Coordinates of N, CA and C in Angstrom, one line a residue:
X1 N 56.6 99.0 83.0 CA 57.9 98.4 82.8 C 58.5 98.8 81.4
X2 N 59.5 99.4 81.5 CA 60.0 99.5 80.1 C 61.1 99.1 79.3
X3 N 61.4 98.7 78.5 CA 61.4 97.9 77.3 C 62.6 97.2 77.8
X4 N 63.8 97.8 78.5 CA 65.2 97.6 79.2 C 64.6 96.4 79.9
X5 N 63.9 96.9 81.2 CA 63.2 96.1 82.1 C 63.0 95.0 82.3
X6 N 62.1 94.8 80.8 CA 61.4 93.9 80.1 C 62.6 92.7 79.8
X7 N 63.1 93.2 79.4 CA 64.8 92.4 78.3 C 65.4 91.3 79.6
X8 N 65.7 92.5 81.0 CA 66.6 91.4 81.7 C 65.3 90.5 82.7
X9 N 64.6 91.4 82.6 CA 63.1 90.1 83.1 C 63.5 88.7 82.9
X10 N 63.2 89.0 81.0 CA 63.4 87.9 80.5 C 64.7 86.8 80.7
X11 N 65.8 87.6 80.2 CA 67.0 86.8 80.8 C 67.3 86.2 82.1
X12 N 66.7 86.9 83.3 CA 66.5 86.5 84.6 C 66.1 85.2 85.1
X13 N 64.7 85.0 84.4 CA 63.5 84.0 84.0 C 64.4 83.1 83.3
X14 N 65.1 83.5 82.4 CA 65.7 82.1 81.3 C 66.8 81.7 82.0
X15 N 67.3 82.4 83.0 CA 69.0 81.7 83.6 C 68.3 80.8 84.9
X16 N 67.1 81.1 85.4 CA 66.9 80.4 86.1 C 66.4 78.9 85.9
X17 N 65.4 79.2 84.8 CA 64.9 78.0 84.1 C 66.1 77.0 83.8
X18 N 66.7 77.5 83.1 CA 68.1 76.6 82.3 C 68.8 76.2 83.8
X19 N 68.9 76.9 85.0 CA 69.9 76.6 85.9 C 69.0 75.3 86.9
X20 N 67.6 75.2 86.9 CA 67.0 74.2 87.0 C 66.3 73.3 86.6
X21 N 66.4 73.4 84.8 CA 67.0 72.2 84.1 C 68.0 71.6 83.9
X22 N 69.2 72.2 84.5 CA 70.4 71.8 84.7 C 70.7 70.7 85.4
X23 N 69.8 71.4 86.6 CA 70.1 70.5 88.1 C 69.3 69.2 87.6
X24 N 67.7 69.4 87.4 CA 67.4 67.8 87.2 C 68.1 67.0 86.3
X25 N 68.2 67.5 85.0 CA 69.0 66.7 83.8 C 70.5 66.0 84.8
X26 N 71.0 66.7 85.0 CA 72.0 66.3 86.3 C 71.6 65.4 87.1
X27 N 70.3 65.3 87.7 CA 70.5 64.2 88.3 C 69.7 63.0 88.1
X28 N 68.7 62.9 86.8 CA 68.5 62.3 86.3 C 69.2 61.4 85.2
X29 N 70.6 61.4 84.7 CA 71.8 60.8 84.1 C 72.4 60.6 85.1
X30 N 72.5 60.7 86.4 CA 73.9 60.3 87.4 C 72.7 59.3 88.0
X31 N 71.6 58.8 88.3 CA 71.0 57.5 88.4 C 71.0 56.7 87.5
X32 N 71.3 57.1 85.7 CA 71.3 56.1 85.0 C 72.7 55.9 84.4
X33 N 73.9 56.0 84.9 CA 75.3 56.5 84.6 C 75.7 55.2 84.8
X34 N 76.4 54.1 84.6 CA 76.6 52.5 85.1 C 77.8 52.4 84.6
X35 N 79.1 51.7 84.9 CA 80.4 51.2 84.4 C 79.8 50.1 83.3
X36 N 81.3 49.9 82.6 CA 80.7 49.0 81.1 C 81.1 47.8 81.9
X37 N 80.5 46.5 82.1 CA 81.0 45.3 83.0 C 81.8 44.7 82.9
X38 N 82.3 44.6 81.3 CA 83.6 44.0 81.2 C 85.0 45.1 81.8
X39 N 84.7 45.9 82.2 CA 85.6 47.0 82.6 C 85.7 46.1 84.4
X40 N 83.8 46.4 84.8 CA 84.4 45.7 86.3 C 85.4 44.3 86.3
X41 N 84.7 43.6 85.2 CA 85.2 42.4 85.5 C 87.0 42.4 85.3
X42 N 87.5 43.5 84.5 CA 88.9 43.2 83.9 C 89.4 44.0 85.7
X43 N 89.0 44.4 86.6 CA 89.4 44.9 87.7 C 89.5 43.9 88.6
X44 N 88.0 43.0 88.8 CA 88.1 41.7 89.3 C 89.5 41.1 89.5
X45 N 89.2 40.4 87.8 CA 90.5 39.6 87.7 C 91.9 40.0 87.7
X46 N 92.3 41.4 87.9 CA 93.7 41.5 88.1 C 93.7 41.5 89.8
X47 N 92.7 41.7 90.7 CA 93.0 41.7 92.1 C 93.0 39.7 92.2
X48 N 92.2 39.2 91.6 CA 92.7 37.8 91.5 C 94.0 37.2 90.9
X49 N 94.6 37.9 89.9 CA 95.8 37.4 89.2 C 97.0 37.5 90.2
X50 N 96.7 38.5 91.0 CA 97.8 39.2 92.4 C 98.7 37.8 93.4
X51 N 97.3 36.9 93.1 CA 97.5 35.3 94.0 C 98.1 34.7 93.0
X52 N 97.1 34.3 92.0 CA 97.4 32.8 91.6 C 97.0 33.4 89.7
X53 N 97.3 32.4 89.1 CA 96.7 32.0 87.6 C 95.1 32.1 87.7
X54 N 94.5 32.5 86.2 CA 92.5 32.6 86.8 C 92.7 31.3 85.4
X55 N 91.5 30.8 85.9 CA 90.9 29.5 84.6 C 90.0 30.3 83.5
X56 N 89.6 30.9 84.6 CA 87.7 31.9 83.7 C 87.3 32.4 84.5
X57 N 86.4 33.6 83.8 CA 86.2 34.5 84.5 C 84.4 34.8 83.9
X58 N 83.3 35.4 84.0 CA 82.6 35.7 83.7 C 81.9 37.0 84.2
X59 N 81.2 37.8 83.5 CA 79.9 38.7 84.3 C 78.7 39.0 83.6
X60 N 77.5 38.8 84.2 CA 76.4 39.7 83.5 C 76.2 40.6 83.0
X61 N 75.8 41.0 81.7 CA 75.5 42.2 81.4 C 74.0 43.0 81.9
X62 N 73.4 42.4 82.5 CA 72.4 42.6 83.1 C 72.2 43.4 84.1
X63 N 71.9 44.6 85.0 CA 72.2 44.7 86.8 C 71.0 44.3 87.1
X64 N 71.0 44.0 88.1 CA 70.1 43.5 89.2 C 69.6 44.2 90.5
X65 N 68.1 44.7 90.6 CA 68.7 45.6 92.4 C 68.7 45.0 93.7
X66 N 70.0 45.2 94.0 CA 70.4 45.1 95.4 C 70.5 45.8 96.1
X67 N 69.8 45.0 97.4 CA 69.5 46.2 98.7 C 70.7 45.2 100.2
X68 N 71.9 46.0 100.4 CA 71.8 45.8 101.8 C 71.6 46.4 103.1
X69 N 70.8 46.1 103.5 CA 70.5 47.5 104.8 C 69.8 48.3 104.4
X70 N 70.0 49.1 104.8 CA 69.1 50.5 104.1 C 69.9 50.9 102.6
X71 N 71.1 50.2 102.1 CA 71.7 50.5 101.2 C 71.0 50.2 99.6
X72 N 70.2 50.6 98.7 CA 69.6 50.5 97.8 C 70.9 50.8 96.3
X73 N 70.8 49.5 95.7 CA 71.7 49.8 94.2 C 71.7 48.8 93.1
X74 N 72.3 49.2 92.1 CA 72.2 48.4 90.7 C 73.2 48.0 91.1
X75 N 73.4 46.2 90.4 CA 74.8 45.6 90.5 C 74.7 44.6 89.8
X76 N 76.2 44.2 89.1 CA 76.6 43.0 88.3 C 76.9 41.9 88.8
X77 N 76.3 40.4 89.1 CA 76.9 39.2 89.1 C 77.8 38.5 88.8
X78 N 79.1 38.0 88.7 CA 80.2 37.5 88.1 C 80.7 36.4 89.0
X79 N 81.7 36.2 88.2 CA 82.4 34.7 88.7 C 83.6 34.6 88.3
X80 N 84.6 34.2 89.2 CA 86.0 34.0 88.5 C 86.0 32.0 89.2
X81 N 86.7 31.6 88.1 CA 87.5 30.2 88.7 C 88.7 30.0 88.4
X82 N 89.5 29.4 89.3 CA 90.8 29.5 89.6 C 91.3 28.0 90.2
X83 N 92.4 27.5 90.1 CA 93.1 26.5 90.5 C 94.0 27.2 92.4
X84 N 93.3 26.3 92.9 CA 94.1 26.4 94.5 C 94.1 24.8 95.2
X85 N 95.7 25.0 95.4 CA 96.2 23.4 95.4 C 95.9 22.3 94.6
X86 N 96.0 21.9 93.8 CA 95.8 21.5 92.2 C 94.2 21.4 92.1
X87 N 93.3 22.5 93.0 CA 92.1 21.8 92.7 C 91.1 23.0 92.5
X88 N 90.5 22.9 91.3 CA 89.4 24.0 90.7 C 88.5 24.6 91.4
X89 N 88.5 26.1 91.5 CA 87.5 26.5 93.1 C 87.2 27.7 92.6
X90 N 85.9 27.3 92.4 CA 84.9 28.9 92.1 C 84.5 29.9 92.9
X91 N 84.8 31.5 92.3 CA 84.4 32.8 93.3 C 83.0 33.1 92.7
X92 N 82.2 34.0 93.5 CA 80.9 34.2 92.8 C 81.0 35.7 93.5
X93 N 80.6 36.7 92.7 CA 81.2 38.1 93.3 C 80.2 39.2 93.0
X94 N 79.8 39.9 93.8 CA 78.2 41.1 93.3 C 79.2 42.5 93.2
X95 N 79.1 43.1 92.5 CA 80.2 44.4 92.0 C 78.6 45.7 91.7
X96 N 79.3 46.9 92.5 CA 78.2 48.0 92.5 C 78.4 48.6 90.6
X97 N 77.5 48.7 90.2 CA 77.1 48.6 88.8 C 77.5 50.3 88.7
X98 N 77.6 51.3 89.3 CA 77.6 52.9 89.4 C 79.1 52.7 89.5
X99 N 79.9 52.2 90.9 CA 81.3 52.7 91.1 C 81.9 51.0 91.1
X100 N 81.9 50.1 90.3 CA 82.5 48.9 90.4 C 83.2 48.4 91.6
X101 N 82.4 48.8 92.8 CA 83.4 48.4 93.7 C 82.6 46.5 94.0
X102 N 83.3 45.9 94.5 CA 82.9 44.3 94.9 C 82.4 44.5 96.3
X103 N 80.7 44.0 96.3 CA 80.3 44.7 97.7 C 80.0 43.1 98.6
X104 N 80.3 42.0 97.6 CA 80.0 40.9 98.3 C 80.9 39.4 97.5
X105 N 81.8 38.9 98.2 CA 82.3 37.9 97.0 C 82.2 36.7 98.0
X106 N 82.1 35.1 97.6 CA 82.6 34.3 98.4 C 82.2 33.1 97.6
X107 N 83.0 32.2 98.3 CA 83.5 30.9 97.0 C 82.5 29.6 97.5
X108 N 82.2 29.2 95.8 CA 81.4 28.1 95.9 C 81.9 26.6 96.4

């Protein structure tokens, strides 16, 4: 092998290495990648504000894992209360911790 050879060997070896370190590093930060919650929650409450006035609003900073179905994921707990017909009525709401979407809400 001579010396030329040798050189792009090496660089060959190194673009591969780096291009599958790439890939895990990749996808070991997009499992641990999470919205900030008061972000979900300020989403929440403007699809609530749409109706009526909110009283309070709350969420966990915590996630929790939830499984529905075969569906496995991190997710935030929250709560909005709100006045409907002069009378105070609590939502309790599970939001996907990755893409903030609300995958379960319903009122206490």
């Amino acid at each position: 092998m001579t010396a030329r050879n040798g050189q792009l060997y090496q660089l060959s070896l190194g673009g591969v290495l780096g291009g599958i370190m790439g890939i895990f590093i990749t996808r070991m930060f997009n499992g641990l990648t999470r919205l900030d919650p008061d972000t979900i929650l300020e989403q929440v409450k403007h699809q609530f504000r749409q109706e009526s006035p909110i009283e309070g609003a709350w969420i966990e900073h915590q996630t929790v894992p939830f499984q529905k179905f075969a569906v496995k994921t991190r997710v935030y707990y929250g709560g909005i209360t709100r006045y409907e017909d002069d009378q105070l009525v609590q939502y309790q709401f599970i939001a996907d911790a990755k893409t903030g979407s609300v995958l379960d809400i319903h009122r206490l």
